[in-house]
Coordinates of C-alpha atoms in Angstrom, one line a residue:
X1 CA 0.0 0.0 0.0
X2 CA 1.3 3.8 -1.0
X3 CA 1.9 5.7 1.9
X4 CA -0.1 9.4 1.6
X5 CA 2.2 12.6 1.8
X6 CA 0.6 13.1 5.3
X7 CA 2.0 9.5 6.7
X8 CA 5.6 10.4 4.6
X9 CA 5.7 13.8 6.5
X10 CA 4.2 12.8 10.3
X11 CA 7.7 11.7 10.9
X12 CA 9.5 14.3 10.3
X13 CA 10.8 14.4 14.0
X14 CA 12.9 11.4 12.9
X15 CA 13.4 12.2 9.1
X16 CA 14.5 16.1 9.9
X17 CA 17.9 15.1 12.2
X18 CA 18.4 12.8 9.5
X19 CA 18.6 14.4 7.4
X20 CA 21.1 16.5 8.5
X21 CA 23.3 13.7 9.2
X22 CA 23.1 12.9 5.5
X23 CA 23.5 16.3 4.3
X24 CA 27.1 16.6 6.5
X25 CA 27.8 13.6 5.0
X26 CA 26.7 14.4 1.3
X27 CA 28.2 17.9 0.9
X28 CA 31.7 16.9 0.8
X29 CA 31.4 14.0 -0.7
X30 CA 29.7 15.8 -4.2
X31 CA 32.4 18.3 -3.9
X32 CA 35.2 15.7 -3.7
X33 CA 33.4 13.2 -6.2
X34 CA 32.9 16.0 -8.7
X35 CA 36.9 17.0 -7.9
X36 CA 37.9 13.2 -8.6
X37 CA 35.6 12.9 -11.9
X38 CA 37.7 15.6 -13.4
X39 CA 34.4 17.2 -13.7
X40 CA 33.5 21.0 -12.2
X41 CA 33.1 21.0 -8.7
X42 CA 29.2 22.7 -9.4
X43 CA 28.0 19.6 -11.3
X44 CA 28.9 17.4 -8.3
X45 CA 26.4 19.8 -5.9
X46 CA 24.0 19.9 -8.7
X47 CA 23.3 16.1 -8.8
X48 CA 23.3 15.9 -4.8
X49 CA 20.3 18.3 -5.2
X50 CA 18.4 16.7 -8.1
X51 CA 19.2 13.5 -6.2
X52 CA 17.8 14.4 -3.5
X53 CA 14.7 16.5 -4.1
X54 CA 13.2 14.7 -7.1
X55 CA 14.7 11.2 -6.8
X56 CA 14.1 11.1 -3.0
X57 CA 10.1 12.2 -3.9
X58 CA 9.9 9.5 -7.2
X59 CA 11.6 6.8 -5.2
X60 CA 9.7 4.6 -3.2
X61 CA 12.4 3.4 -1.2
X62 CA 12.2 4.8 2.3
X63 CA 15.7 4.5 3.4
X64 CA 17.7 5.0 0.0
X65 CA 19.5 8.1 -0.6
X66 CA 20.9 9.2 -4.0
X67 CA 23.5 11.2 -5.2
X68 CA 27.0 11.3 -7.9
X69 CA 28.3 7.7 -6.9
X70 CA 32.3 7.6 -6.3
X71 CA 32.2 3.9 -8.3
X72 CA 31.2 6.0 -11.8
X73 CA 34.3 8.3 -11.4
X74 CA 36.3 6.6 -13.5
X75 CA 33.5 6.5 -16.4
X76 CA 32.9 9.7 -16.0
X77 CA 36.9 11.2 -16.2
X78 CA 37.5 8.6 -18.9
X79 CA 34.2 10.0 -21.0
X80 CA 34.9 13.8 -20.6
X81 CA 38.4 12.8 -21.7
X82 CA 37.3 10.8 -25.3
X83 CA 34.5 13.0 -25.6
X84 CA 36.6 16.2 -25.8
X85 CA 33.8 18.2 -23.8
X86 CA 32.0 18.2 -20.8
X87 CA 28.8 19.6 -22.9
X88 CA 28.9 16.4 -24.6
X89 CA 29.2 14.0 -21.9
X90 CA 26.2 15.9 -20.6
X91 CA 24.1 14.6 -23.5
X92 CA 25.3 10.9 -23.0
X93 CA 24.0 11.5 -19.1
X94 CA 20.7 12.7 -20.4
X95 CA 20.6 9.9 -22.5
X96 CA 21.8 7.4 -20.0
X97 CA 18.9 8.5 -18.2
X98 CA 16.5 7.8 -21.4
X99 CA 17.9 4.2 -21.0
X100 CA 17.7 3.7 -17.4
X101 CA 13.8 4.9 -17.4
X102 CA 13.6 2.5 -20.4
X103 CA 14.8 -0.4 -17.8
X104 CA 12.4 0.6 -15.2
X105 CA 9.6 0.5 -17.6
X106 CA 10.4 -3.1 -19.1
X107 CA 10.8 -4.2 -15.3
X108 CA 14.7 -4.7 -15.5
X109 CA 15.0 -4.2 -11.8
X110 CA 14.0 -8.1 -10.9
X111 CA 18.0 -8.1 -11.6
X112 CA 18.3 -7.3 -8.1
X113 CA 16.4 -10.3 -6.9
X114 CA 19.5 -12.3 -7.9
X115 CA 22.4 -10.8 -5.9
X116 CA 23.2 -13.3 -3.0
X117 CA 22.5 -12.2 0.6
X118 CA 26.3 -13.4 1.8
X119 CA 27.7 -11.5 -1.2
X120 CA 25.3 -7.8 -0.6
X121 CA 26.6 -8.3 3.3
X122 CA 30.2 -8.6 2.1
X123 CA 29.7 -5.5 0.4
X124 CA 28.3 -3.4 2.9
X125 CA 31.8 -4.9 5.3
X126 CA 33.9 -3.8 2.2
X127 CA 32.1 -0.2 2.3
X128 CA 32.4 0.1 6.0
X129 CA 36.2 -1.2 5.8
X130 CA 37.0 1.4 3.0
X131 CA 35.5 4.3 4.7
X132 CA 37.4 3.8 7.7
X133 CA 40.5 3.3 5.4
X134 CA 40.2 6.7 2.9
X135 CA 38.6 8.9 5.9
X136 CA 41.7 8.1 8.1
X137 CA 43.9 10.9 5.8
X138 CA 41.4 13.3 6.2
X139 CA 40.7 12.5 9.7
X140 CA 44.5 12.9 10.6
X141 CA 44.5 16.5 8.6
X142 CA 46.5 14.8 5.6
X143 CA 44.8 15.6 2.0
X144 CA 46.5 13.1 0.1
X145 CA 42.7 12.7 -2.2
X146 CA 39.6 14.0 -3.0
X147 CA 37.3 13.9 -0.2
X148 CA 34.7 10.6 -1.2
X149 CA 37.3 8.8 -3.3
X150 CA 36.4 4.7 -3.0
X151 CA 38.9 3.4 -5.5
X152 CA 41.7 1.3 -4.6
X153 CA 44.0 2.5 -6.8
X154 CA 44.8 6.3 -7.9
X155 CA 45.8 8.0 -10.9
X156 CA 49.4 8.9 -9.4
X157 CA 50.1 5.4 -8.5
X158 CA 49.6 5.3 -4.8
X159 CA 46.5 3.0 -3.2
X160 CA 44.1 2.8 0.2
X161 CA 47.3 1.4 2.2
X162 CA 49.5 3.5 1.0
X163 CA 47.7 6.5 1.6
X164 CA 47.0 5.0 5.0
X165 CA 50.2 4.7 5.9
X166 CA 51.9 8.0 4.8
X167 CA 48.9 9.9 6.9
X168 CA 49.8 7.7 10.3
X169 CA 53.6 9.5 9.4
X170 CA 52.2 13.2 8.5
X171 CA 49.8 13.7 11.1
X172 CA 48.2 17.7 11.6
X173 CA 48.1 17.9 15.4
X174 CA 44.9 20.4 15.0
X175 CA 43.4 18.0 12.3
X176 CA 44.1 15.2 13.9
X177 CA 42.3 17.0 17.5
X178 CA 39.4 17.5 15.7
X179 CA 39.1 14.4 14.4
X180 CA 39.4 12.1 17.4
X181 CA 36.9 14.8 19.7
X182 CA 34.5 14.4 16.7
X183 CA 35.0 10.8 16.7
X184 CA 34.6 10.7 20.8
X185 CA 31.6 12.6 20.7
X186 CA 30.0 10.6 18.5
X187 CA 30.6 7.6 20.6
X188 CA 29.2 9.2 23.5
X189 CA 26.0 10.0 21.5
X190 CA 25.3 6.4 21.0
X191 CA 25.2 5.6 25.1
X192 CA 21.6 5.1 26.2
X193 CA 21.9 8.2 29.1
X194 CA 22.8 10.8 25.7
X195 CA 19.7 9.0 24.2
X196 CA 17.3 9.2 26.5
X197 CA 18.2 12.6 27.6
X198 CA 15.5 14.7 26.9
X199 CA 16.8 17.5 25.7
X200 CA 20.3 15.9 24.1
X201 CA 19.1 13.1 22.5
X202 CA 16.9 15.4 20.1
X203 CA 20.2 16.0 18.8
X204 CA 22.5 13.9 16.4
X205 CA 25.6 12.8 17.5
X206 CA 27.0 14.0 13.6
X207 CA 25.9 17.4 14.4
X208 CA 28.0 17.6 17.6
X209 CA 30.5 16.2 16.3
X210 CA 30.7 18.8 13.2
X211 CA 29.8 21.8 15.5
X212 CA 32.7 20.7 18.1
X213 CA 35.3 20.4 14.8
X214 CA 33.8 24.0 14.1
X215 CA 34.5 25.7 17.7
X216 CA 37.9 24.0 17.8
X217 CA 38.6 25.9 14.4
X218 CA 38.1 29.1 15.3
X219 CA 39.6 28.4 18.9
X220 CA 43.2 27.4 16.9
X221 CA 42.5 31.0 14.6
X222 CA 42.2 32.9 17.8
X223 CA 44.7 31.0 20.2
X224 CA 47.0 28.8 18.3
X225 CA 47.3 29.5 14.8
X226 CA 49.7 26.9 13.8
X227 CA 47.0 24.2 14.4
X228 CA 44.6 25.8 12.4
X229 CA 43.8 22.9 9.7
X230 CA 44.5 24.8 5.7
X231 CA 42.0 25.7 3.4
X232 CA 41.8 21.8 1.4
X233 CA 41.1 20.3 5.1
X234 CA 37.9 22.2 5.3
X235 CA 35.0 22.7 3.1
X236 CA 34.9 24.6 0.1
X237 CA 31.3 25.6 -1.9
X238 CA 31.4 27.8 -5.0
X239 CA 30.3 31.0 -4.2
X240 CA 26.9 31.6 -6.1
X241 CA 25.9 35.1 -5.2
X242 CA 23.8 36.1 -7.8
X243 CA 21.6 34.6 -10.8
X244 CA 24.0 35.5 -13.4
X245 CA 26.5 33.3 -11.1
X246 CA 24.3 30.8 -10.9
X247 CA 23.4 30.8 -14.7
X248 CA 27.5 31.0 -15.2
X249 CA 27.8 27.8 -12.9
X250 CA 25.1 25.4 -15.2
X251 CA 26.3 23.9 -18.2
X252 CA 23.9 22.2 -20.9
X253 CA 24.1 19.4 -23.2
X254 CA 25.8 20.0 -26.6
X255 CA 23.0 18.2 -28.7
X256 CA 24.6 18.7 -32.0
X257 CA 26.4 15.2 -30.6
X258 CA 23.1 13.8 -30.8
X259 CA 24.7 11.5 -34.0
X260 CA 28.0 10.9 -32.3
X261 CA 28.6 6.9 -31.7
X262 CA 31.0 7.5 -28.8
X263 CA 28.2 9.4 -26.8
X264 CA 25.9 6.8 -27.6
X265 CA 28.2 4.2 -26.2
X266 CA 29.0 6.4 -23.0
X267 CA 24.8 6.7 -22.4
X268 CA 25.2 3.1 -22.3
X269 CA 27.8 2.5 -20.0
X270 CA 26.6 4.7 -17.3
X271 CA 23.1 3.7 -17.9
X272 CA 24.5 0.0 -17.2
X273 CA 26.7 0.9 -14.2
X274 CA 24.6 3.5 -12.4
X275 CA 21.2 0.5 -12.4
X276 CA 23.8 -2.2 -10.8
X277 CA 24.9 0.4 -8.6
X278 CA 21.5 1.2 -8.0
X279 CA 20.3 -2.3 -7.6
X280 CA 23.0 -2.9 -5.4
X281 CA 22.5 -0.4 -3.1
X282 CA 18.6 -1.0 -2.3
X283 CA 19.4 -4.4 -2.1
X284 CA 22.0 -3.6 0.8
X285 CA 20.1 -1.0 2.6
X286 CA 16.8 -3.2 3.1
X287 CA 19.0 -5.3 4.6
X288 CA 19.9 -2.1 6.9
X289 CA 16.2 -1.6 7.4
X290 CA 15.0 -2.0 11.0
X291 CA 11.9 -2.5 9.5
X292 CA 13.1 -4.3 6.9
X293 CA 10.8 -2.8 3.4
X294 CA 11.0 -4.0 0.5
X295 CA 12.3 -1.2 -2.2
X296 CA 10.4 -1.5 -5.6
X297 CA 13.5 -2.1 -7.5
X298 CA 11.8 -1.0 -11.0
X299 CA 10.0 2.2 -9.4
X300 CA 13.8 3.2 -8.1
X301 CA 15.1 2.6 -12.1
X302 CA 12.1 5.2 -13.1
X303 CA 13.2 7.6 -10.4
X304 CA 17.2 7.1 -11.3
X305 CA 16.0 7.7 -15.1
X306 CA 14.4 10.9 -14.8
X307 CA 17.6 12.3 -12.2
X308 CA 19.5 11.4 -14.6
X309 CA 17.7 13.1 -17.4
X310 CA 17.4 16.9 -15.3
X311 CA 20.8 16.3 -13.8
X312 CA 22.6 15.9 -17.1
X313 CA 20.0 19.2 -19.0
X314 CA 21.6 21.6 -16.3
X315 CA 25.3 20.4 -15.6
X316 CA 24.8 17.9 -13.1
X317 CA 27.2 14.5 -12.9
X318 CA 25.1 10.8 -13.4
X319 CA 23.9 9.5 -9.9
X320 CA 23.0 6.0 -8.3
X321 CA 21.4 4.8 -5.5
X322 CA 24.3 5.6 -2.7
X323 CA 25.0 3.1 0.0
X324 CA 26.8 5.5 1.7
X325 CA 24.6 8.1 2.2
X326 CA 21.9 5.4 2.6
X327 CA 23.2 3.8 6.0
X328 CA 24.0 7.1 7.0
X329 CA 20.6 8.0 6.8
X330 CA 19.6 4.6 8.3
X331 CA 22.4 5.1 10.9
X332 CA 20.6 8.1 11.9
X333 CA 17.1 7.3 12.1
X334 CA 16.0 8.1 9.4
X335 CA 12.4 6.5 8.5
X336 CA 11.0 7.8 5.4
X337 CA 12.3 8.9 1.9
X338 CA 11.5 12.5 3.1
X339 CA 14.9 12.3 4.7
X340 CA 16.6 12.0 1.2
X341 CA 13.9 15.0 0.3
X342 CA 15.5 17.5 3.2
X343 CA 18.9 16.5 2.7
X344 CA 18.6 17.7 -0.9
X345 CA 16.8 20.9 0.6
X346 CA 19.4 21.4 2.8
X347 CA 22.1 21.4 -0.4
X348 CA 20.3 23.3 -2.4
X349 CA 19.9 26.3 0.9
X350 CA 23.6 25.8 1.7
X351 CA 24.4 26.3 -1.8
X352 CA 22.5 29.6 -2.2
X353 CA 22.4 30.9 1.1
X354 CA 25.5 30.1 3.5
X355 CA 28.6 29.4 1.0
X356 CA 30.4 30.8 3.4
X357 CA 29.7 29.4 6.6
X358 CA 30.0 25.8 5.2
X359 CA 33.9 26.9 4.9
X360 CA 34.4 26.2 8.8
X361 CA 33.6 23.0 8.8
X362 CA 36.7 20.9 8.9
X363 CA 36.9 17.5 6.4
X364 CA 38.0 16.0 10.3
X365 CA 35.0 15.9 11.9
X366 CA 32.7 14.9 8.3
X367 CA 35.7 12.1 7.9
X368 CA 34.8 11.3 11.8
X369 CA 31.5 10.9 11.2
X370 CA 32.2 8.3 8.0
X371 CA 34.1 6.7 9.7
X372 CA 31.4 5.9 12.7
X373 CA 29.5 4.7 10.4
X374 CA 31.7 2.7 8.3
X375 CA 32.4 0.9 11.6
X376 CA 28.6 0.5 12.2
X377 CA 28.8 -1.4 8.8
X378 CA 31.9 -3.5 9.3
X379 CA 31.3 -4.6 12.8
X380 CA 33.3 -7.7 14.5
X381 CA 29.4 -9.3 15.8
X382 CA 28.6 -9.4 11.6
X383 CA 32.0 -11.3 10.8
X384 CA 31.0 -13.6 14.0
X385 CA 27.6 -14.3 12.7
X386 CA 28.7 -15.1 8.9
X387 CA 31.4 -17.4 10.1
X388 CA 28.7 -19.0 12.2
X389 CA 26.0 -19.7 9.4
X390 CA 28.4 -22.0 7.8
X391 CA 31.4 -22.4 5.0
X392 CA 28.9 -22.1 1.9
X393 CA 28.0 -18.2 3.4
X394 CA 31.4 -17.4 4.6
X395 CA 33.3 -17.9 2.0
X396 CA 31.5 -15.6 -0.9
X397 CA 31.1 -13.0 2.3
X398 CA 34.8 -12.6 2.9
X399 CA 35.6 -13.0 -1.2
X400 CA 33.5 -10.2 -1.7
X401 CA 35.4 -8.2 1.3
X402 CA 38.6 -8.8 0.0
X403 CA 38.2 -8.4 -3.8
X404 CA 36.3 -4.7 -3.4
X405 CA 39.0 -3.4 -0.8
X406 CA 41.4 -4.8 -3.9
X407 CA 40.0 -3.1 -7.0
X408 CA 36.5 -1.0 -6.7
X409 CA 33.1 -1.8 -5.6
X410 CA 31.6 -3.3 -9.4
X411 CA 34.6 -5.5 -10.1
X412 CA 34.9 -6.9 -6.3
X413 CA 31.3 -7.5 -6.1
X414 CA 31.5 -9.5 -10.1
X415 CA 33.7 -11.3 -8.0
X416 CA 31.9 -12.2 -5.2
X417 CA 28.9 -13.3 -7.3
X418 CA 31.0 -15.7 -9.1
X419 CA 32.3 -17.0 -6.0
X420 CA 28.4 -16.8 -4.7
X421 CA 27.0 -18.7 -7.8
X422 CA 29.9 -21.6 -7.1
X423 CA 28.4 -22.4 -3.8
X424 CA 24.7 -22.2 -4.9
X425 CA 25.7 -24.6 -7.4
X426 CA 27.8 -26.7 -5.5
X427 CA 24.7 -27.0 -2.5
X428 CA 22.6 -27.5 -5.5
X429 CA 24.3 -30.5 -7.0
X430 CA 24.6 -32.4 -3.5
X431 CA 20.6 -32.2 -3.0
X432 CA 18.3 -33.2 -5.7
X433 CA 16.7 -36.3 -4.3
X434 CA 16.7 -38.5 -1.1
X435 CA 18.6 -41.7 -1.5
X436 CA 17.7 -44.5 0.8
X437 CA 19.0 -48.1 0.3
X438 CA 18.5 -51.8 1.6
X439 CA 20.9 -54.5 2.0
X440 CA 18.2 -57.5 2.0
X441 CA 15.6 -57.7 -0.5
X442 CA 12.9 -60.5 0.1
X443 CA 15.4 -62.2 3.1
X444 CA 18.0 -62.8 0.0
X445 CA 21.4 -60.3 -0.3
X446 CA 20.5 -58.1 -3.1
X447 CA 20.3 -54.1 -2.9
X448 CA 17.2 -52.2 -2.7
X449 CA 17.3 -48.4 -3.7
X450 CA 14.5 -45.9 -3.7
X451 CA 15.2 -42.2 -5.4
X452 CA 12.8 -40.1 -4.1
X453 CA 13.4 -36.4 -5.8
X454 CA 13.3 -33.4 -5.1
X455 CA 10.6 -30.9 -5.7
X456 CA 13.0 -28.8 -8.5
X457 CA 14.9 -30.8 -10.7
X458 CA 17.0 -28.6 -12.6
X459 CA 20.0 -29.2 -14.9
X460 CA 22.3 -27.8 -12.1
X461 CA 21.5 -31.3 -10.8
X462 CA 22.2 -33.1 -13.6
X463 CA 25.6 -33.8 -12.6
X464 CA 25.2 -35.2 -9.5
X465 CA 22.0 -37.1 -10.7
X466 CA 23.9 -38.7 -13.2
X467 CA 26.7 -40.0 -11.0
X468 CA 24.3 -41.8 -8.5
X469 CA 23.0 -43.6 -11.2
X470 CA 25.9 -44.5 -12.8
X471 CA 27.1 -46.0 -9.8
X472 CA 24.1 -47.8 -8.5
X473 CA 25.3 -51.2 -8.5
X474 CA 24.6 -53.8 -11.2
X475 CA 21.2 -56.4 -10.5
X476 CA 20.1 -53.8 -8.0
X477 CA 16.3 -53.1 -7.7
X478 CA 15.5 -49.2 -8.2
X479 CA 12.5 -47.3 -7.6
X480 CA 12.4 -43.5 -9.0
X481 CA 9.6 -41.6 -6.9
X482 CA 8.5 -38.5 -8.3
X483 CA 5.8 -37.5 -5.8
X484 CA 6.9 -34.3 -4.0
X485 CA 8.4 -33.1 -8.2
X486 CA 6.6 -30.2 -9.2
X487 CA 8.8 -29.0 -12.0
X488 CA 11.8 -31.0 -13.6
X489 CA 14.1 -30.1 -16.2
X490 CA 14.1 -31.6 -19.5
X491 CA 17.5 -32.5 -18.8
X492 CA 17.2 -34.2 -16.1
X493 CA 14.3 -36.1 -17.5
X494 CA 16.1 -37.0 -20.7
X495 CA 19.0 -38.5 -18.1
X496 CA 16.4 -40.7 -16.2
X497 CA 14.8 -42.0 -19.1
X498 CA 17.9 -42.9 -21.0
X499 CA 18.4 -44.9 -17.3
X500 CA 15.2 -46.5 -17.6
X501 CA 16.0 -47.8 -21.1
X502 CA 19.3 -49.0 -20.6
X503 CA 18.7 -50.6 -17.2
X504 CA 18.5 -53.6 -18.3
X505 CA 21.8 -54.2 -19.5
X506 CA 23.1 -54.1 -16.0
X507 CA 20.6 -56.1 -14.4
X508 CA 18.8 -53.2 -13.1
X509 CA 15.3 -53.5 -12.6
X510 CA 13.5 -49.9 -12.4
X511 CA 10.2 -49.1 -11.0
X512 CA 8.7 -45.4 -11.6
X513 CA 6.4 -44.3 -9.1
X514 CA 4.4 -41.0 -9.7
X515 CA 6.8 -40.0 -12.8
X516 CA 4.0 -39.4 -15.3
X517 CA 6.6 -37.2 -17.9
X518 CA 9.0 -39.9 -17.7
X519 CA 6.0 -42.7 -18.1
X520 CA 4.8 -41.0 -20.8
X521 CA 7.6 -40.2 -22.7
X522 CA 7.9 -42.4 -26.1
X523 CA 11.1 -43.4 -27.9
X524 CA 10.3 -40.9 -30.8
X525 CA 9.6 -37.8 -27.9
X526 CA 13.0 -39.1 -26.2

């Protein structure tokens, strides 16, 4: 049942703080993902807006938050590079968008029925891991990358551990102060006597942590300049003062590329990328759900479509389904997709109204408060849990973990779902039937064997099917029981009858019991 724009709104008292958890998050990281798509910082802001305001009212997810993903920013650099233009990349986003609307309409989204649970769980441990691993430099006051980078692997040669490392040995003292009070704070926020508090627990522990990293700035500018973190350790918002600013700022689509083959195959590509992305990320933040909803994953395709379409006609870079800014918002308490309504808001009033004031914010605390919840997502108990379930969900779980943290989040989680898939089938082929088996048949030695199968049959059993009859042994008395079979492939068919007529040979005598396909099935049908 759709939820009125009365029941969306009556929670606002939840949906308002977190939104503002999301937007502290957000800001910098459209900035910095804008910065590390070689694309103008504007168009990064831009998309967090559209993302926000239109996606977050089409969606019908309540807990997903869109915005420019950091897993399209080497599309999107490689494109405006080929393309020659950043005008003309805007027309393959608008078309991208065309094609993703296209997918929601033909129902495309059932795609993300098929992503195994271990394998979406390893991801969201691979997310949390990597936040806590490219926050740390920003954390510690050393700007080695753009603020939201996820890759592994930069364009200079360095990586996530190396990076790590060098900002353990060039630490900023006042950075680094922000950053760990930021980070305490935060802690503190999550005891129960913060949260019960009356008056302080109407307060996010993000915001405290953010206004804290804020007072400690200007105490360092008025007491102890030397600590006073530099101008790329804070946040920096172009300054749009005035509508011919603002119109300066946009950029349009160069349609006289309309014919151009290379901006056809770019629509495609990020059309492609930004639905798994998508898919991915609903998938992973129902799992986040407390209430655990089910996101329409078609509706969300629609909604991604037509972002796309109004980002890319006024400047703005593609944008997915975020899982970042989604279990922050989750994180938070955030209940509805009005959240992901005032957090674009929020962007668009800090945009046009405080540029300024958004430059005290140091990347510290925002980095503190990614990191919080990268640990939320990466938590020892969820590494316990999988390692309890059993080998067949362990194994795809830390596969996945290990190949994002080693290349990026679409490769890793290709990965994973190969390594997913071999376990499925391997389960699969050990359980297609019941085998049961008598030594004494009639008080003489002899072997008795009843095959009772499964209810699916499919041809991923038809290996191990065909091995258990191949080694049933020779004058042994079979019966095939097809009673709890409601659907059976006609592979596995064709192997059972080709048993049935070549029993005889070894001495086998076969007795089908409510197997009406294989009965039925003539010489010429076989």
């Amino acid at each position: 049942m759709k939820e009125t724009f009365t029941e969306y709104t009556r929670h606002y008292a939840k949906d308002i703080p977190a939104s503002l958890v999301v937007f502290l998050v957000a800001l910098p990281l459209c900035l910095g993902i804008a910065l590390a798509s070689g694309a103008p910082l504007f168009s990064g802001l831009i998309t967090g807006i559209i993302a926000g305001i239109v996606v977050g009212a089409l969606s019908q997810s309540h807990t997903s938050v869109s915005g420019p993903a950091a897993g399209l920013t080497v599309i999107v650099f490689s494109a405006i590079a080929e393309l020659g233009s950043f005008e003309l990349f805007l027309l393959a986003v608008v078309l991208g968008g065309v094609f993703q609307l296209i997918l929601g309409l033909v129902k495309a989204g059932i795609i993300g029925l098929y992503f195994p649970s271990s394998v979406i769980k390893g991801m969201l441990a691979a997310i949390g891991l990597i936040l806590i691993l490219k926050q740390l430099p920003h954390f510690l006051g050393v700007d080695m990358e753009a603020f939201g980078e996820m890759a592994f692997a930069d364009k200079e040669g360095g990586n996530t551990f190396t990076h790590f490392f060098y900002a353990l040995q060039h630490i900023h003292p006042g950075a680094a102060i922000i950053g760990f009070v930021s980070l305490g704070l935060m802690i503190l926020w999550e005891r129960p006597f913060i949260k019960q508090h009356s008056i302080l627990g109407l307060f996010p522990g993000a915001l405290i942590a953010v206004l804290s990293g804020v007072g400690l700035h200007l105490a360092y500018i008025g007491a102890y300049p030397a600590w006073t973190p530099e101008s790329q350790m804070l946040v920096t918002l172009p300054n749009i003062n005035s509508i011919a600013s603002l119109q300066k700022a946009l950029a349009f689509p160069d349609w006289t590329g309309i014919l151009n083959p290379v901006v056809w195959k770019t629509a495609a590509v990020i059309a492609i990328v930004a639905s798994l992305e998508t898919l991915l990320s609903i998938e992973a933040v129902d799992k986040l759900d407390p209430h655990k909803r089910h996101s329409p994953k078609n509706a969300e395709l629609r909604a991604q479509g037509i972002g796309n379409i109004i980002a890319g006609m006024i400047g703005g870079l593609p944008m997915t389904s975020v899982i970042v800014r989604s279990s922050a918002n989750v994180a938070s308490g955030g209940e509805t997709k009005m959240s992901a309504v005032y957090h674009g808001l929020l962007l668009l009033g800090s945009v046009l109204l405080i540029p300024g004031l958004m430059g005290y914010i140091p990347l510290a605390s925002l980095a503190a408060v990614l990191i919080f919840v990268g640990f939320k997502l990466s938590k020892p108990s969820l590494y316990r849990q999988q390692f309890k379930i059993g080998y067949n969900q362990f194994m795809p779980f830390i596969i996945t973990i290990i190949a994002i943290l080693l290349t990026d989040l679409l490769v890793g989680i290709s990965i994973g779902m190969v390594v997913g898939v071999f376990f499925i089938l391997r389960a699969n082929y050990r359980t297609p039937y019941h085998y049961d088996d008598e030594e004494v048949v009639n008080g003489q030695p002899g072997k008795r064997i009843k095959i009772t199968l499964s209810e699916h049959v499919s041809f991923i059993n038809k290996a191990s099917l065909q091995t258990t009859l191949d080694h049933l042994p020779d004058g042994a008395i079979v019966t095939i029981d097809g009673y709890r079979t409601t659907a059976i492939d006609p592979d596995a068919l064709e192997l059972i009858y080709d048993f049935v007529i070549n029993a005889p040979e070894r001495n086998i005598k076969v007795t089908l019991q409510n197997c009406p396909h294989i009965e039925g099935m003539t010489v010429e049908e076989h």
